[in-house]
Amino acid sequence: MEIKFFIYLSDVSFENGPHQYAIKSHYKKNGPLILNRPFDDKVISENYQIKSYEGKSASCFFTDGFGYHRGLPPKTERLVIGIDLGSNFFKYYENDYLYNLKNKDWIFV
């Protein structure tokens, strides 16, 4: 399980790169889309409906981290805090690390 929590620190519109989420992609993955890795926009848009999260500063929202999501490239400044919460370790990149709250230390993988 992984939940992503986002807080916009600036107003976010289509111009400054809103967060986008592929609806139902957290539980409905087919064929080559089963692996959690970057995909071409066309592949995702052909298989899922896309929701954009625009909002004023201090807007916040949650998404399921196992669904396909991204921030559109901003054309102007965008400030956002992203917090990942999960019960399992999930490695995206070679140099990923995490902070273990129970042991109060960093884990490098």
XYZ file of C-alpha atoms in Angstrom:
109
model
C 0.000 0.000 0.000
C 1.261 3.469 -0.849
C -0.577 6.776 -0.474
C 0.730 10.034 -1.887
C -0.309 13.302 -0.222
C 0.215 16.584 -2.073
C -0.087 20.200 -0.896
C 0.118 23.028 -3.404
C 2.167 25.940 -2.065
C 1.350 28.072 -5.090
C -1.730 28.333 -7.304
C -1.597 25.494 -9.841
C -3.306 25.642 -13.215
C -2.644 23.916 -16.514
C 0.087 26.515 -17.198
C 2.256 25.532 -14.241
C 2.000 21.770 -14.353
C -0.867 20.212 -12.425
C -0.628 16.718 -10.998
C -2.349 14.117 -13.186
C -3.675 10.677 -12.279
C -4.836 7.785 -14.472
C -8.219 6.904 -12.944
C -8.521 3.264 -11.741
C -4.908 2.527 -12.704
C -4.138 1.555 -9.094
C -6.049 -1.714 -9.513
C -6.670 -2.211 -13.230
C -3.369 -2.878 -15.013
C -3.185 -4.823 -18.231
C -0.400 -6.559 -20.147
C 2.701 -4.368 -20.483
C 1.258 -1.843 -18.003
C 1.714 -4.222 -15.045
C 5.273 -3.069 -14.292
C 5.709 0.150 -12.338
C 7.928 2.189 -14.645
C 7.601 5.256 -16.873
C 5.273 4.845 -19.843
C 4.590 6.834 -22.967
C 1.700 9.306 -22.545
C -0.116 7.767 -25.516
C -0.104 4.285 -23.936
C -1.573 5.610 -20.683
C -4.200 7.843 -22.339
C -5.338 4.940 -24.556
C -5.982 2.763 -21.493
C -7.191 5.191 -18.805
C -9.139 8.392 -18.232
C -6.797 11.146 -16.952
C -7.738 13.515 -14.096
C -5.837 16.795 -13.580
C -5.559 18.367 -10.120
C -5.533 22.150 -10.420
C -6.043 24.315 -7.349
C -5.263 27.349 -5.247
C -2.337 27.570 -2.857
C -2.947 25.311 0.203
C -5.103 22.896 -1.838
C -4.329 19.299 -0.951
C -5.264 15.853 -2.217
C -4.375 12.154 -1.896
C -3.701 9.611 -4.625
C -2.925 5.903 -4.569
C 0.798 5.601 -5.256
C 0.416 2.366 -7.226
C -1.638 4.148 -9.866
C -0.047 5.977 -12.775
C 0.556 9.622 -11.962
C 2.763 12.533 -12.924
C 3.165 16.271 -12.739
C 2.870 17.989 -16.098
C 5.991 19.988 -16.986
C 5.417 23.514 -15.647
C 5.613 26.523 -17.974
C 5.765 28.839 -14.936
C 6.786 28.299 -11.311
C 4.982 25.608 -9.300
C 5.573 24.824 -5.629
C 4.251 21.566 -4.195
C 4.994 19.323 -1.224
C 4.713 15.599 -1.913
C 4.642 13.070 0.918
C 4.683 9.306 0.295
C 3.241 7.009 2.946
C 3.419 3.236 2.595
C 3.510 -0.063 4.399
C 6.008 -1.736 2.061
C 9.325 -0.688 0.579
C 8.996 0.040 -3.118
C 12.080 0.984 -5.116
C 11.636 3.240 -8.149
C 15.219 4.245 -8.891
C 18.674 2.790 -8.235
C 19.598 5.355 -5.552
C 16.284 5.428 -3.658
C 16.390 5.572 0.135
C 13.875 5.950 2.929
C 13.639 7.001 6.549
C 12.537 4.258 8.933
C 10.320 5.897 11.583
C 10.494 2.870 13.887
C 14.310 2.651 13.972
C 14.830 6.390 13.378
C 17.514 5.958 10.747
C 18.004 6.173 6.985
C 17.909 3.054 4.837
C 19.900 3.228 1.609
C 19.327 0.549 -1.015
